[in-house]
Amino acid sequence: MPAPGAPGSYPALYPPLGGGAPGFPEAAQPDRAPLAPPAPHGPFAPQPPHIASAPQAAEADRPGPVPQTALGPQSAQAVPGPQTASTPQAGQPAPGPQAAPDALGPHTTPIPQAAHAVPGPGPQAPPAQQGAQTPAAAPRTLQYRFDGPEDAPVLVIGPSLGTTWHMWDRQIPELSQHWRIFRYDLPGHGGAPAHAAASVAELGDRLLATLDGLGVQRFGYAGCSIGGAIGADLALRHPHRVASLALVASSPRFGTADEFRRRGVIVRTNGLEPMARTAPERWFTPGFAAAQPAIVEWAVQMVRTTDPGCYIAACEALAAFDIRGALGRIGVPTLVLVGAEDQVTGPAEARTLVAGIPDARLALVPGASHLAPVEQPAAVSDLLLMHFSTAWQQDTSAAIPVLPHVTAPAAPSTPFVPVAEIAPAAATPDAVAPTPDDRYEQGTKVRREVLGDAHVDAVNNTADAFTEDFQELVTRYAWGEVWSRDGLDRRTRSVITLTALVTAGHLEGLAAHTRAALRNGLTPAEIKEVLLQTAVYSGIPAAGAAFAVAQKVIQEETTPPA
């Protein structure tokens, strides 16, 4: 690894500020010029646009931009841009106290400034595209906005679960000098229409439908967490659309399916307050959270204003997301960027991505947790600038031009190595798709989705030569055929199953299916009504025993983590 400051290395920047507590880094100070990427050549080099005031979207409950810190840059300003026929034009905002004009979306009241925040003379944000657009009655599209010159290549930036496009505010001033930045909100986030999406692939399809409507065919993509999952999915299913990829705090599989389905149960029962309350500890390092209370409050407000149904749907989408076997088919240059202290999708998950994607490099950002773009904005901005300036693949057939790709002779050592090392990973062969028995594989999938991985793993681990045929029968017949039929939804099947188990006195299976009923969308109040109805026709003693079993499970599953 080259030493910091040596040729082919990244400058040794981004020390923590003041007393060891990391704050917004020195890159935001006016006396430090941002790291400039190699200048694009040819007819598609971006031209400087003009400046105008920014719009405010129709929704009134959207949290505002990231609060300014003592060293934070001004928010981006906006320039007029093309409007789509089906999308209403947003109104005009009033600037909040000690903040730059809100060019980045609507909010009711500005989030308070961080402690000791002052309006700094830092570098002004680059001109931005007017375009906080909200799909009025089109669930197939996403709420979005543009920043940057109209004639620049398009760089799409995706948010994390529970956040809005404002999580990228501090990257916009530098990135929009070189690209036309397209940011979007997940359904039900940031005041976007609450049209829940059932999978990561469906979110990707909605993003493509939005871009298609704007005439954007080829683009670079950077996304955080679930936003990264959307980018990886697009690179797999629509490789001709993605020119270059950056996966920030992402993973080929997010935790366990049980973990995200239980999170959905907690939100369905308690609302989003438990998730909002614990968001800062998941997203930021302790030192940053203590030093920046205004940003912590901003993060909490983002989660609180999210639609619960859309949040639950996103949890289900992450529970089902697993591309570990397909990483070898991602064929675009990929930057895998992760905070060194990320406890959600940390360095281990990042290394799995780098090991599986043929042309991937790793960037480990010190002093950052899950929302590295907020916690270490300068480091993330510079890494993205370097990656997309050097790794953008040209496609001459694209409707939207991209930075030219110049083939140069191989150099002995060309990767840049910041405090976070970015190094190419060894290529791995493409994964070979299995050819399983459809009913058994479908049954296994549905059984895990309904009962949970922990339950199914426990059953499989206790199976032996005497019981394995029976377990195969259950998986193939009960789960691969009956539970997989389209005639009833899973909520209804759970109601029937609970009733049958209570009536027949099969309490040994009631706990697992009470847990399954919660995951399938039944609330504790609805389960109570099922058991009361069952008591009338199946007997008070049977229902009484069932209430005791169900009560214990509901308490375990719906109590938020301490």
mmCIF file with all atom_site columns, C-alpha atoms in Angstrom, residues 35-104:
data_model
loop_
_atom_site.group_PDB
_atom_site.id
_atom_site.type_symbol
_atom_site.label_atom_id
_atom_site.label_alt_id
_atom_site.label_comp_id
_atom_site.label_asym_id
_atom_site.label_entity_id
_atom_site.label_seq_id
_atom_site.pdbx_PDB_ins_code
_atom_site.Cartn_x
_atom_site.Cartn_y
_atom_site.Cartn_z
_atom_site.occupancy
_atom_site.B_iso_or_equiv
_atom_site.pdbx_formal_charge
_atom_site.auth_seq_id
_atom_site.auth_comp_id
_atom_site.auth_asym_id
_atom_site.auth_atom_id
_atom_site.pdbx_PDB_model_num
ATOM 1  C CA . LEU A 1 35  ? -10.118 17.386 -4.480  1.00 0.00 ? 35  LEU A CA 1
ATOM 2  C CA . ALA A 1 36  ? -10.695 17.870 -8.195  1.00 0.00 ? 36  ALA A CA 1
ATOM 3  C CA . PRO A 1 37  ? -11.178 14.795 -10.337 1.00 0.00 ? 37  PRO A CA 1
ATOM 4  C CA . PRO A 1 38  ? -9.435  14.490 -13.690 1.00 0.00 ? 38  PRO A CA 1
ATOM 5  C CA . ALA A 1 39  ? -11.034 17.035 -15.991 1.00 0.00 ? 39  ALA A CA 1
ATOM 6  C CA . PRO A 1 40  ? -13.419 15.484 -18.509 1.00 0.00 ? 40  PRO A CA 1
ATOM 7  C CA . HIS A 1 41  ? -12.513 15.995 -22.136 1.00 0.00 ? 41  HIS A CA 1
ATOM 8  C CA . GLY A 1 42  ? -14.499 16.219 -25.329 1.00 0.00 ? 42  GLY A CA 1
ATOM 9  C CA . PRO A 1 43  ? -17.910 17.616 -26.202 1.00 0.00 ? 43  PRO A CA 1
ATOM 10 C CA . PHE A 1 44  ? -19.618 16.273 -23.073 1.00 0.00 ? 44  PHE A CA 1
ATOM 11 C CA . ALA A 1 45  ? -17.562 18.203 -20.532 1.00 0.00 ? 45  ALA A CA 1
ATOM 12 C CA . PRO A 1 46  ? -19.975 19.873 -18.061 1.00 0.00 ? 46  PRO A CA 1
ATOM 13 C CA . GLN A 1 47  ? -20.613 23.589 -18.480 1.00 0.00 ? 47  GLN A CA 1
ATOM 14 C CA . PRO A 1 48  ? -21.196 25.951 -15.526 1.00 0.00 ? 48  PRO A CA 1
ATOM 15 C CA . PRO A 1 49  ? -24.913 26.677 -15.139 1.00 0.00 ? 49  PRO A CA 1
ATOM 16 C CA . HIS A 1 50  ? -26.630 29.718 -13.685 1.00 0.00 ? 50  HIS A CA 1
ATOM 17 C CA . ILE A 1 51  ? -28.189 30.110 -10.242 1.00 0.00 ? 51  ILE A CA 1
ATOM 18 C CA . ALA A 1 52  ? -31.809 30.603 -9.264  1.00 0.00 ? 52  ALA A CA 1
ATOM 19 C CA . SER A 1 53  ? -33.969 30.093 -6.222  1.00 0.00 ? 53  SER A CA 1
ATOM 20 C CA . ALA A 1 54  ? -35.097 26.626 -5.200  1.00 0.00 ? 54  ALA A CA 1
ATOM 21 C CA . PRO A 1 55  ? -38.527 25.021 -5.064  1.00 0.00 ? 55  PRO A CA 1
ATOM 22 C CA . GLN A 1 56  ? -40.377 23.423 -2.209  1.00 0.00 ? 56  GLN A CA 1
ATOM 23 C CA . ALA A 1 57  ? -42.328 20.230 -2.795  1.00 0.00 ? 57  ALA A CA 1
ATOM 24 C CA . ALA A 1 58  ? -45.998 19.874 -2.023  1.00 0.00 ? 58  ALA A CA 1
ATOM 25 C CA . GLU A 1 59  ? -45.684 17.722 1.104   1.00 0.00 ? 59  GLU A CA 1
ATOM 26 C CA . ALA A 1 60  ? -45.583 19.758 4.305   1.00 0.00 ? 60  ALA A CA 1
ATOM 27 C CA . ASP A 1 61  ? -44.273 17.104 6.679   1.00 0.00 ? 61  ASP A CA 1
ATOM 28 C CA . ARG A 1 62  ? -40.917 16.510 5.036   1.00 0.00 ? 62  ARG A CA 1
ATOM 29 C CA . PRO A 1 63  ? -37.889 16.972 7.319   1.00 0.00 ? 63  PRO A CA 1
ATOM 30 C CA . GLY A 1 64  ? -35.442 19.602 6.131   1.00 0.00 ? 64  GLY A CA 1
ATOM 31 C CA . PRO A 1 65  ? -31.846 19.339 5.009   1.00 0.00 ? 65  PRO A CA 1
ATOM 32 C CA . VAL A 1 66  ? -28.939 18.271 7.195   1.00 0.00 ? 66  VAL A CA 1
ATOM 33 C CA . PRO A 1 67  ? -28.410 20.994 9.817   1.00 0.00 ? 67  PRO A CA 1
ATOM 34 C CA . GLN A 1 68  ? -25.353 23.187 9.347   1.00 0.00 ? 68  GLN A CA 1
ATOM 35 C CA . THR A 1 69  ? -22.406 22.554 11.652  1.00 0.00 ? 69  THR A CA 1
ATOM 36 C CA . ALA A 1 70  ? -19.656 24.952 12.479  1.00 0.00 ? 70  ALA A CA 1
ATOM 37 C CA . LEU A 1 71  ? -17.664 23.713 9.510   1.00 0.00 ? 71  LEU A CA 1
ATOM 38 C CA . GLY A 1 72  ? -20.440 22.606 7.188   1.00 0.00 ? 72  GLY A CA 1
ATOM 39 C CA . PRO A 1 73  ? -20.844 23.964 3.667   1.00 0.00 ? 73  PRO A CA 1
ATOM 40 C CA . GLN A 1 74  ? -23.840 25.933 2.503   1.00 0.00 ? 74  GLN A CA 1
ATOM 41 C CA . SER A 1 75  ? -26.751 24.009 1.057   1.00 0.00 ? 75  SER A CA 1
ATOM 42 C CA . ALA A 1 76  ? -26.996 23.752 -2.689  1.00 0.00 ? 76  ALA A CA 1
ATOM 43 C CA . GLN A 1 77  ? -28.846 26.324 -4.730  1.00 0.00 ? 77  GLN A CA 1
ATOM 44 C CA . ALA A 1 78  ? -30.981 25.467 -7.688  1.00 0.00 ? 78  ALA A CA 1
ATOM 45 C CA . VAL A 1 79  ? -31.492 26.333 -11.331 1.00 0.00 ? 79  VAL A CA 1
ATOM 46 C CA . PRO A 1 80  ? -34.592 25.829 -13.415 1.00 0.00 ? 80  PRO A CA 1
ATOM 47 C CA . GLY A 1 81  ? -34.921 22.556 -15.233 1.00 0.00 ? 81  GLY A CA 1
ATOM 48 C CA . PRO A 1 82  ? -37.341 20.695 -17.463 1.00 0.00 ? 82  PRO A CA 1
ATOM 49 C CA . GLN A 1 83  ? -40.677 19.660 -16.029 1.00 0.00 ? 83  GLN A CA 1
ATOM 50 C CA . THR A 1 84  ? -42.619 16.520 -16.822 1.00 0.00 ? 84  THR A CA 1
ATOM 51 C CA . ALA A 1 85  ? -46.188 16.809 -17.991 1.00 0.00 ? 85  ALA A CA 1
ATOM 52 C CA . SER A 1 86  ? -47.632 14.581 -15.284 1.00 0.00 ? 86  SER A CA 1
ATOM 53 C CA . THR A 1 87  ? -45.732 16.101 -12.353 1.00 0.00 ? 87  THR A CA 1
ATOM 54 C CA . PRO A 1 88  ? -46.910 19.265 -10.618 1.00 0.00 ? 88  PRO A CA 1
ATOM 55 C CA . GLN A 1 89  ? -44.496 22.118 -10.098 1.00 0.00 ? 89  GLN A CA 1
ATOM 56 C CA . ALA A 1 90  ? -43.483 22.693 -6.505  1.00 0.00 ? 90  ALA A CA 1
ATOM 57 C CA . GLY A 1 91  ? -43.776 26.010 -4.701  1.00 0.00 ? 91  GLY A CA 1
ATOM 58 C CA . GLN A 1 92  ? -41.135 28.300 -3.266  1.00 0.00 ? 92  GLN A CA 1
ATOM 59 C CA . PRO A 1 93  ? -39.557 27.921 0.222   1.00 0.00 ? 93  PRO A CA 1
ATOM 60 C CA . ALA A 1 94  ? -38.498 30.453 2.746   1.00 0.00 ? 94  ALA A CA 1
ATOM 61 C CA . PRO A 1 95  ? -34.923 30.079 3.991   1.00 0.00 ? 95  PRO A CA 1
ATOM 62 C CA . GLY A 1 96  ? -34.592 29.003 7.604   1.00 0.00 ? 96  GLY A CA 1
ATOM 63 C CA . PRO A 1 97  ? -32.585 30.872 10.196  1.00 0.00 ? 97  PRO A CA 1
ATOM 64 C CA . GLN A 1 98  ? -28.818 30.644 9.721   1.00 0.00 ? 98  GLN A CA 1
ATOM 65 C CA . ALA A 1 99  ? -29.173 28.328 6.767   1.00 0.00 ? 99  ALA A CA 1
ATOM 66 C CA . ALA A 1 100 ? -28.690 28.581 3.068   1.00 0.00 ? 100 ALA A CA 1
ATOM 67 C CA . PRO A 1 101 ? -31.783 28.517 0.845   1.00 0.00 ? 101 PRO A CA 1
ATOM 68 C CA . ASP A 1 102 ? -33.394 25.096 1.027   1.00 0.00 ? 102 ASP A CA 1
ATOM 69 C CA . ALA A 1 103 ? -32.792 23.855 -2.474  1.00 0.00 ? 103 ALA A CA 1
ATOM 70 C CA . LEU A 1 104 ? -33.245 20.296 -1.481  1.00 0.00 ? 104 LEU A CA 1
#
